[in-house]
């Protein structure tokens, strides 16, 4: 078993509420890279993801956000 790829828990602030999410290390890293490019923090970005997510859980919505961001960056 590759322990480096197991999901890691982390907390994000969404409208003053602390939310625990679990993402694979590569997704945490991708989210941090997006934060750096946008010059914002995860705590700034996650409320926007939460507002627009519709039905999926916050963790799933973050995954969709990361994939969408990477796809749009790859196809300007």
PDB file of C-alpha atoms in Angstrom:
ATOM      1  CA  UNK A   1       0.000   0.000   0.000  1.00  0.00           C
ATOM      2  CA  UNK A   2       1.311   3.438  -0.957  1.00  0.00           C
ATOM      3  CA  UNK A   3       0.763   5.583   2.132  1.00  0.00           C
ATOM      4  CA  UNK A   4       1.865   8.725   0.282  1.00  0.00           C
ATOM      5  CA  UNK A   5      -1.310   8.635  -1.812  1.00  0.00           C
ATOM      6  CA  UNK A   6      -3.794   8.123   1.043  1.00  0.00           C
ATOM      7  CA  UNK A   7      -6.210  11.014   1.570  1.00  0.00           C
ATOM      8  CA  UNK A   8      -5.209  13.557   4.197  1.00  0.00           C
ATOM      9  CA  UNK A   9      -7.639  15.500   6.356  1.00  0.00           C
ATOM     10  CA  UNK A  10      -7.509  19.255   6.542  1.00  0.00           C
ATOM     11  CA  UNK A  11      -9.731  22.079   7.714  1.00  0.00           C
ATOM     12  CA  UNK A  12     -11.027  24.979   5.650  1.00  0.00           C
ATOM     13  CA  UNK A  13     -13.041  27.963   6.764  1.00  0.00           C
ATOM     14  CA  UNK A  14     -16.321  28.472   4.908  1.00  0.00           C
ATOM     15  CA  UNK A  15     -18.366  31.465   6.036  1.00  0.00           C
ATOM     16  CA  UNK A  16     -16.959  31.224   9.550  1.00  0.00           C
ATOM     17  CA  UNK A  17     -17.563  27.468   9.831  1.00  0.00           C
ATOM     18  CA  UNK A  18     -14.665  25.054   9.996  1.00  0.00           C
ATOM     19  CA  UNK A  19     -15.097  22.171   7.558  1.00  0.00           C
ATOM     20  CA  UNK A  20     -12.976  19.052   7.579  1.00  0.00           C
ATOM     21  CA  UNK A  21     -12.176  17.698   4.125  1.00  0.00           C
ATOM     22  CA  UNK A  22     -10.103  14.743   2.922  1.00  0.00           C
ATOM     23  CA  UNK A  23      -8.076  15.009  -0.268  1.00  0.00           C
ATOM     24  CA  UNK A  24      -5.210  13.065  -1.751  1.00  0.00           C
ATOM     25  CA  UNK A  25      -1.822  14.789  -1.306  1.00  0.00           C
ATOM     26  CA  UNK A  26      -1.642  15.682  -5.018  1.00  0.00           C
ATOM     27  CA  UNK A  27      -4.991  17.458  -4.783  1.00  0.00           C
ATOM     28  CA  UNK A  28      -3.895  19.423  -1.711  1.00  0.00           C
ATOM     29  CA  UNK A  29      -0.785  20.448  -3.635  1.00  0.00           C
ATOM     30  CA  UNK A  30      -2.803  21.425  -6.726  1.00  0.00           C
ATOM     31  CA  UNK A  31      -5.175  23.502  -4.590  1.00  0.00           C
ATOM     32  CA  UNK A  32      -2.215  25.297  -2.973  1.00  0.00           C
ATOM     33  CA  UNK A  33      -0.712  25.995  -6.418  1.00  0.00           C
ATOM     34  CA  UNK A  34      -4.018  27.473  -7.587  1.00  0.00           C
ATOM     35  CA  UNK A  35      -4.108  29.601  -4.436  1.00  0.00           C
ATOM     36  CA  UNK A  36      -0.620  30.925  -5.204  1.00  0.00           C
ATOM     37  CA  UNK A  37      -1.475  31.701  -8.828  1.00  0.00           C
ATOM     38  CA  UNK A  38      -4.630  33.535  -7.801  1.00  0.00           C
ATOM     39  CA  UNK A  39      -2.816  35.227  -4.896  1.00  0.00           C
ATOM     40  CA  UNK A  40      -5.512  34.048  -2.529  1.00  0.00           C
ATOM     41  CA  UNK A  41      -5.762  31.545   0.289  1.00  0.00           C
ATOM     42  CA  UNK A  42      -7.679  28.311   0.478  1.00  0.00           C
ATOM     43  CA  UNK A  43      -9.930  30.028   3.023  1.00  0.00           C
ATOM     44  CA  UNK A  44     -10.722  32.704   0.401  1.00  0.00           C
ATOM     45  CA  UNK A  45     -11.408  30.252  -2.422  1.00  0.00           C
ATOM     46  CA  UNK A  46     -13.405  27.555  -0.597  1.00  0.00           C
ATOM     47  CA  UNK A  47     -16.397  29.804   0.255  1.00  0.00           C
ATOM     48  CA  UNK A  48     -16.738  30.609  -3.458  1.00  0.00           C
ATOM     49  CA  UNK A  49     -16.613  26.904  -4.289  1.00  0.00           C
ATOM     50  CA  UNK A  50     -19.216  26.265  -1.588  1.00  0.00           C
ATOM     51  CA  UNK A  51     -21.559  28.961  -2.963  1.00  0.00           C
ATOM     52  CA  UNK A  52     -21.534  27.533  -6.475  1.00  0.00           C
ATOM     53  CA  UNK A  53     -21.362  23.812  -5.745  1.00  0.00           C
ATOM     54  CA  UNK A  54     -25.045  22.919  -5.958  1.00  0.00           C
ATOM     55  CA  UNK A  55     -25.414  19.293  -4.899  1.00  0.00           C
ATOM     56  CA  UNK A  56     -21.990  17.694  -4.423  1.00  0.00           C
ATOM     57  CA  UNK A  57     -20.261  17.583  -1.071  1.00  0.00           C
ATOM     58  CA  UNK A  58     -17.631  20.265  -0.483  1.00  0.00           C
ATOM     59  CA  UNK A  59     -14.797  17.772  -0.975  1.00  0.00           C
ATOM     60  CA  UNK A  60     -16.239  16.709  -4.345  1.00  0.00           C
ATOM     61  CA  UNK A  61     -16.817  20.329  -5.332  1.00  0.00           C
ATOM     62  CA  UNK A  62     -13.163  21.135  -4.551  1.00  0.00           C
ATOM     63  CA  UNK A  63     -12.057  18.211  -6.721  1.00  0.00           C
ATOM     64  CA  UNK A  64     -14.262  19.472  -9.580  1.00  0.00           C
ATOM     65  CA  UNK A  65     -12.850  22.987  -9.097  1.00  0.00           C
ATOM     66  CA  UNK A  66      -9.234  21.749  -9.298  1.00  0.00           C
ATOM     67  CA  UNK A  67      -9.937  19.651 -12.404  1.00  0.00           C
ATOM     68  CA  UNK A  68     -11.818  22.518 -14.086  1.00  0.00           C
ATOM     69  CA  UNK A  69      -9.037  24.970 -13.288  1.00  0.00           C
ATOM     70  CA  UNK A  70      -6.378  22.625 -14.702  1.00  0.00           C
ATOM     71  CA  UNK A  71      -8.431  21.952 -17.830  1.00  0.00           C
ATOM     72  CA  UNK A  72      -8.956  25.651 -18.512  1.00  0.00           C
ATOM     73  CA  UNK A  73      -5.268  26.345 -17.907  1.00  0.00           C
ATOM     74  CA  UNK A  74      -4.350  23.602 -20.379  1.00  0.00           C
ATOM     75  CA  UNK A  75      -6.760  24.964 -23.025  1.00  0.00           C
ATOM     76  CA  UNK A  76      -6.517  28.767 -22.939  1.00  0.00           C
TER      77      UNK A  76
END
